[in-house]
């Protein structure tokens, strides 16, 4: 937050924002920054700008959120530090990367946990989401109720098609900076390299990494098809973004402003989910037309490889019985 709340300073207590909302348009009381790692054309960036516009209007200009998409303020790792220090006020981050601060936040990324979107949203809008948000809250961040969709992740490669788990042996695959991602691809026999998304295109282009994994929508929007040849439809995990706020800063907003901000960010999250669902209907044809070769795989074989490597047993121990029990109640038995 770059400016203090003047009325708070004058009176010593926060007045409701609308006590004086008949005033003419004026400089914002709160100038806030919202950042993400997604291209400007990604539905995430588009819907966040719409939320910022609605918030400004609904608060009569008092809350002015500036959106910085596309890693403009740094890599995910940098932005998480800035969010914690208060240099950034809002930030959408994959739960898996957030797990470097909040270990429980990677739980939705457990390999092959979710079979479809209905199961994802029931869990993340329900008990699993509530559990993870309470863990996030303990670490000085506030997560809005509704997660934003990233998607089911697929493996791309510039060297050879990945058809069976053995094709991953020694495969130099870029993964986001997150212990769960590294552990999962090590369990599959690959050689994962942790790289922030800001560097992914160039890492693939220079062949520092042979492959990577991301949802089809992002492979398209970030133009990764330009530097990859094959995509294997593993859907090995579902990944989404938490809309995080710096808890101290968020608490300085008057209660009615907090409610407006949360309402509009959550509304935009639902709009973004619908955008991605729509994209999912057309993106495969588009990627094929752009030259990417699609590879169908035997998903249960990949899941079995994880199981044989002790992946599920290890992570059950790490998350603990309570969290694992909440996950299994949503998705069924995982071991
Ligand atoms: O870094 C990635 O691959 C991305 C964009 O999917 C995430 O934010 C996890």
Coordinates of C-alpha atoms and ligand atoms in Angstrom, one line a residue:
X1 CA 0.0 0.0 0.0
X2 CA 1.5 3.3 -1.0
X3 CA -0.8 5.8 0.8
X4 CA -2.2 5.8 4.3
X5 CA -5.9 6.1 5.0
X6 CA -6.2 9.8 5.7
X7 CA -9.5 9.6 7.7
X8 CA -8.0 6.9 9.9
X9 CA -5.1 9.2 10.6
X10 CA -7.4 12.2 11.4
X11 CA -9.9 10.5 13.6
X12 CA -7.9 7.5 15.0
X13 CA -10.6 5.1 13.9
X14 CA -11.6 3.9 10.4
X15 CA -14.9 5.4 9.3
X16 CA -17.1 3.4 7.1
X17 CA -16.1 4.2 3.5
X18 CA -19.6 5.4 2.5
X19 CA -20.1 7.7 5.4
X20 CA -19.0 10.4 3.0
X21 CA -19.5 8.9 -0.4
X22 CA -21.4 11.9 -1.7
X23 CA -18.2 13.7 -2.3
X24 CA -16.9 14.4 -5.8
X25 CA -14.4 12.1 -7.5
X26 CA -10.9 12.6 -5.9
X27 CA -7.6 10.9 -5.4
X28 CA -7.9 7.3 -4.0
X29 CA -7.5 6.8 -0.2
X30 CA -6.0 3.4 -1.0
X31 CA -3.7 2.9 -4.0
X32 CA -3.1 -0.8 -4.1
X33 CA -1.1 -3.1 -6.4
X34 CA -2.2 -6.5 -7.7
X35 CA 0.3 -8.7 -9.5
X36 CA 0.4 -12.0 -11.4
X37 CA 2.6 -14.1 -13.6
X38 CA 0.2 -14.5 -16.5
X39 CA 0.3 -12.9 -20.0
X40 CA -1.8 -9.8 -20.4
X41 CA -4.2 -11.7 -22.6
X42 CA -4.8 -14.6 -20.2
X43 CA -8.3 -14.5 -18.7
X44 CA -6.7 -14.1 -15.3
X45 CA -5.2 -10.8 -16.2
X46 CA -8.3 -9.6 -18.1
X47 CA -10.7 -10.5 -15.3
X48 CA -8.5 -9.0 -12.6
X49 CA -8.5 -5.7 -14.5
X50 CA -12.3 -5.9 -14.6
X51 CA -12.5 -6.5 -10.9
X52 CA -10.2 -3.5 -10.3
X53 CA -12.5 -1.3 -12.4
X54 CA -15.6 -2.5 -10.6
X55 CA -14.0 -1.9 -7.2
X56 CA -13.0 1.6 -8.1
X57 CA -16.5 2.4 -9.2
X58 CA -18.2 0.7 -6.2
X59 CA -16.0 2.6 -3.7
X60 CA -16.4 5.9 -5.5
X61 CA -12.8 6.0 -6.4
X62 CA -11.5 5.4 -2.8
X63 CA -9.9 2.0 -3.6
X64 CA -7.8 2.1 -6.7
X65 CA -6.1 -1.2 -7.6
X66 CA -3.5 -1.2 -10.3
X67 CA -3.0 -4.5 -12.0
X68 CA 0.6 -5.6 -13.0
X69 CA 0.3 -8.8 -15.1
X70 CA 3.0 -10.9 -16.8
X71 CA 5.7 -10.9 -14.1
X72 CA 6.1 -7.1 -14.5
X73 CA 7.0 -6.9 -10.8
X74 CA 9.3 -10.0 -10.8
X75 CA 9.1 -13.8 -10.8
X76 CA 6.6 -15.7 -8.6
X77 CA 9.3 -16.1 -5.9
X78 CA 10.1 -12.4 -5.9
X79 CA 6.4 -11.4 -5.9
X80 CA 5.7 -13.7 -2.9
X81 CA 8.4 -11.9 -0.9
X82 CA 7.0 -8.5 -2.0
X83 CA 3.5 -9.6 -1.0
X84 CA 4.8 -10.6 2.5
X85 CA 6.7 -7.3 3.0
X86 CA 3.7 -5.2 1.8
X87 CA 5.3 -3.9 -1.4
X88 CA 2.6 -5.7 -3.3
X89 CA -1.0 -5.8 -1.9
X90 CA -2.6 -8.7 -3.9
X91 CA -1.0 -11.5 -5.8
X92 CA -2.4 -14.6 -7.5
X93 CA -0.1 -17.6 -6.9
X94 CA -0.3 -21.3 -7.6
X95 CA -1.0 -23.2 -4.4
X96 CA 1.9 -25.4 -5.2
X97 CA 4.4 -22.5 -5.2
X98 CA 2.7 -21.0 -2.2
X99 CA 3.6 -24.2 -0.4
X100 CA 7.2 -22.9 0.1
X101 CA 5.5 -20.7 2.8
X102 CA 2.3 -22.7 3.5
X103 CA 3.1 -26.4 3.2
X104 CA -0.6 -27.5 3.0
X105 CA -1.2 -25.3 0.0
X106 CA 0.2 -27.7 -2.5
X107 CA -2.3 -30.5 -1.6
X108 CA -4.5 -30.0 -4.6
X109 CA -1.5 -30.8 -6.8
X110 CA -1.2 -34.4 -5.6
X111 CA -0.7 -36.5 -8.7
X112 CA -4.0 -37.7 -10.4
X113 CA -6.1 -36.6 -7.3
X114 CA -8.9 -35.0 -9.3
X115 CA -10.7 -36.7 -12.1
X116 CA -12.6 -33.7 -13.4
X117 CA -13.6 -30.0 -12.8
X118 CA -16.7 -30.8 -10.9
X119 CA -14.6 -32.6 -8.3
X120 CA -12.1 -29.8 -8.3
X121 CA -14.6 -27.0 -7.6
X122 CA -16.6 -29.0 -5.1
X123 CA -13.4 -29.5 -3.1
X124 CA -11.8 -26.1 -3.5
X125 CA -15.0 -24.2 -2.9
X126 CA -15.7 -26.6 0.0
X127 CA -13.9 -28.2 2.8
X128 CA -10.5 -28.6 1.2
X129 CA -10.4 -24.9 0.2
X130 CA -11.5 -23.8 3.7
X131 CA -8.7 -25.9 5.3
X132 CA -6.0 -24.5 3.0
X133 CA -7.2 -20.9 3.5
X134 CA -7.0 -21.3 7.3
X135 CA -3.4 -22.5 6.9
X136 CA -2.7 -19.5 4.6
X137 CA -4.1 -17.1 7.2
X138 CA -1.7 -18.4 9.9
X139 CA 1.2 -17.2 7.7
X140 CA 0.1 -13.5 7.5
X141 CA -1.7 -13.7 4.2
X142 CA -5.5 -13.5 3.4
X143 CA -6.8 -15.7 0.6
X144 CA -10.1 -14.8 -1.1
X145 CA -12.7 -17.6 -1.1
X146 CA -12.7 -18.4 -4.8
X147 CA -9.6 -19.9 -6.5
X148 CA -8.8 -19.0 -10.0
X149 CA -8.4 -21.8 -12.6
X150 CA -5.0 -22.6 -14.1
X151 CA -6.0 -26.1 -15.3
X152 CA -5.1 -29.7 -15.7
X153 CA -1.5 -30.0 -16.6
X154 CA -0.1 -31.7 -19.7
X155 CA 3.6 -32.5 -20.4
X156 CA 5.2 -31.0 -23.5
X157 CA 8.6 -31.9 -25.0
X158 CA 10.9 -30.7 -27.7
X159 CA 12.9 -33.9 -28.0
X160 CA 10.7 -37.0 -27.9
X161 CA 7.0 -37.8 -27.2
X162 CA 6.3 -38.9 -23.7
X163 CA 4.0 -42.0 -24.0
X164 CA 4.8 -44.2 -21.1
X165 CA 6.4 -43.4 -17.7
X166 CA 9.7 -44.9 -19.0
X167 CA 9.9 -42.0 -21.5
X168 CA 10.4 -39.7 -18.6
X169 CA 13.6 -41.3 -17.5
X170 CA 16.3 -38.6 -17.2
X171 CA 13.9 -36.2 -19.1
X172 CA 15.0 -32.6 -18.3
X173 CA 11.7 -31.1 -17.4
X174 CA 11.1 -27.6 -16.1
X175 CA 8.9 -27.5 -13.1
X176 CA 7.7 -24.5 -11.0
X177 CA 9.6 -23.8 -7.8
X178 CA 7.8 -26.2 -5.4
X179 CA 8.9 -29.3 -3.5
X180 CA 5.8 -31.2 -4.6
X181 CA 6.5 -30.7 -8.3
X182 CA 10.1 -31.7 -7.9
X183 CA 9.2 -34.8 -5.8
X184 CA 6.5 -35.9 -8.3
X185 CA 8.8 -35.8 -11.4
X186 CA 11.6 -37.4 -9.5
X187 CA 9.3 -40.2 -8.5
X188 CA 8.5 -40.6 -12.2
X189 CA 12.2 -40.9 -13.0
X190 CA 12.6 -37.5 -14.7
X191 CA 15.3 -34.8 -13.9
X192 CA 13.2 -31.8 -12.9
X193 CA 14.7 -28.3 -12.9
X194 CA 12.9 -25.6 -10.9
X195 CA 12.5 -22.5 -12.9
X196 CA 10.0 -19.6 -12.4
X197 CA 7.5 -19.1 -15.2
X198 CA 9.1 -15.8 -16.2
X199 CA 12.0 -17.8 -17.5
X200 CA 10.2 -20.8 -19.0
X201 CA 10.0 -19.7 -22.7
X202 CA 13.8 -19.0 -22.8
X203 CA 14.7 -22.1 -20.9
X204 CA 12.8 -24.2 -23.5
X205 CA 14.2 -22.2 -26.4
X206 CA 17.8 -22.6 -25.3
X207 CA 17.1 -26.3 -24.3
X208 CA 18.1 -25.8 -20.7
X209 CA 15.0 -27.8 -20.3
X210 CA 13.7 -30.3 -22.9
X211 CA 10.1 -30.1 -21.7
X212 CA 7.7 -28.6 -19.2
X213 CA 4.1 -29.2 -18.1
X214 CA 1.2 -26.7 -18.1
X215 CA -2.5 -26.5 -19.0
X216 CA -3.2 -26.3 -22.7
X217 CA -4.7 -22.8 -22.3
X218 CA -1.4 -21.5 -21.0
X219 CA 0.7 -23.4 -23.5
X220 CA -1.3 -21.5 -26.1
X221 CA -1.4 -18.1 -24.5
X222 CA 2.3 -18.1 -23.5
X223 CA 3.1 -19.4 -27.0
X224 CA 5.1 -22.4 -25.6
X225 CA 4.1 -24.3 -28.8
X226 CA 6.7 -22.2 -30.6
X227 CA 9.5 -24.0 -28.7
X228 CA 7.9 -27.5 -28.1
X229 CA 6.9 -30.3 -30.5
X230 CA 4.8 -32.8 -28.5
X231 CA 2.1 -32.6 -25.8
X232 CA 1.2 -35.7 -23.8
X233 CA -2.3 -35.6 -22.3
X234 CA -1.4 -36.8 -18.9
X235 CA -3.7 -34.4 -16.9
X236 CA -1.3 -35.4 -14.0
X237 CA -2.5 -32.7 -11.7
X238 CA -5.0 -29.8 -11.3
X239 CA -3.4 -26.4 -10.5
X240 CA -5.1 -23.2 -9.5
X241 CA -4.2 -19.8 -8.2
X242 CA -5.1 -18.4 -4.8
X243 CA -5.9 -14.7 -4.8
X244 CA -3.8 -13.6 -1.9
X245 CA -3.7 -10.3 0.0
X246 CA -1.2 -9.0 2.5
X247 CA -3.2 -9.5 5.7
X248 CA -2.0 -6.3 7.4
X249 CA -2.8 -4.1 4.5
X250 CA -6.2 -5.8 3.8
X251 CA -7.2 -5.2 7.5
X252 CA -6.5 -1.5 7.1
X253 CA -9.4 -1.2 4.6
X254 CA -12.7 -0.3 6.2
X255 CA -15.0 -3.3 6.6
X256 CA -17.3 -2.2 3.8
X257 CA -14.4 -1.8 1.4
X258 CA -13.0 -5.2 2.3
X259 CA -16.4 -6.7 1.5
X260 CA -16.5 -5.0 -1.9
X261 CA -13.0 -6.0 -2.8
X262 CA -13.6 -9.6 -1.8
X263 CA -16.9 -9.7 -3.6
X264 CA -15.5 -8.4 -6.9
X265 CA -12.4 -10.5 -6.8
X266 CA -14.5 -13.6 -6.2
X267 CA -16.8 -12.7 -9.0
X268 CA -13.9 -12.3 -11.4
X269 CA -12.5 -15.6 -10.3
X270 CA -15.8 -17.3 -11.4
X271 CA -15.7 -15.4 -14.7
X272 CA -12.2 -16.5 -15.2
X273 CA -13.1 -20.2 -14.5
X274 CA -15.8 -19.9 -17.2
X275 CA -13.3 -18.3 -19.7
X276 CA -10.9 -21.2 -19.2
X277 CA -13.7 -23.8 -19.6
X278 CA -14.6 -22.2 -22.9
X279 CA -11.0 -22.1 -24.0
X280 CA -10.7 -25.8 -23.1
X281 CA -13.2 -26.5 -25.8
X282 CA -11.2 -25.0 -28.7
X283 CA -7.6 -24.9 -27.6
X284 CA -6.5 -28.4 -28.7
X285 CA -7.5 -27.8 -32.3
X286 CA -5.7 -24.5 -32.3
X287 CA -2.5 -26.0 -30.9
X288 CA -2.7 -28.9 -33.5
X289 CA -3.0 -26.3 -36.2
X290 CA 0.0 -24.5 -34.8
X291 CA 2.1 -27.7 -35.2
X292 CA 2.0 -29.4 -31.8
X293 CA 1.6 -33.2 -32.0
X294 CA -0.8 -34.6 -29.4
X295 CA 0.0 -37.8 -27.6
X296 CA -2.6 -39.9 -25.8
X297 CA -1.2 -41.7 -22.8
X298 CA -2.2 -44.5 -20.4
X299 CA -2.8 -42.3 -17.3
X300 CA -3.2 -45.2 -14.9
X301 CA 0.3 -46.3 -15.8
X302 CA 1.7 -42.9 -14.6
X303 CA -0.3 -43.1 -11.5
X304 CA 0.9 -46.6 -10.8
X305 CA 4.5 -45.4 -11.3
X306 CA 4.0 -42.7 -8.6
X307 CA 2.4 -45.3 -6.3
X308 CA 5.3 -47.8 -6.7
X309 CA 7.8 -45.0 -6.0
X310 CA 6.1 -44.4 -2.6
X311 CA 4.9 -40.9 -3.7
X312 CA 1.4 -41.1 -2.1
X313 CA 2.7 -42.6 1.2
X314 CA 5.4 -39.9 1.5
X315 CA 3.1 -37.0 0.9
X316 CA 0.4 -38.4 3.2
X317 CA 3.0 -38.3 5.9
X318 CA 4.0 -34.8 5.1
X319 CA 0.5 -33.3 5.0
X320 CA -0.7 -35.3 8.0
X321 CA -3.9 -37.3 8.6
X322 CA -6.2 -34.4 8.9
X323 CA -5.4 -32.8 5.6
X324 CA -5.1 -36.1 3.7
X325 CA -8.5 -37.2 5.2
X326 CA -10.1 -34.0 3.8
X327 CA -8.6 -34.6 0.4
X328 CA -9.6 -38.2 0.3
X329 CA -13.2 -37.4 1.4
X330 CA -13.4 -35.3 -1.8
X331 CA -11.5 -37.5 -4.3
X332 CA -11.6 -41.0 -3.0
X333 CA -8.7 -43.2 -1.7
X334 CA -5.4 -42.2 -3.1
X335 CA -2.9 -44.8 -2.1
Ligands
LIG1 O1 4.7 -21.6 -13.5 C1 3.8 -22.2 -14.1 O2 4.0 -23.2 -14.8 C2 2.4 -21.7 -14.0 C3 2.2 -20.5 -14.8 O3 1.5 -22.7 -14.5 C4 2.1 -21.5 -12.6 O4 1.8 -20.4 -12.2 C5 2.2 -22.6 -11.7

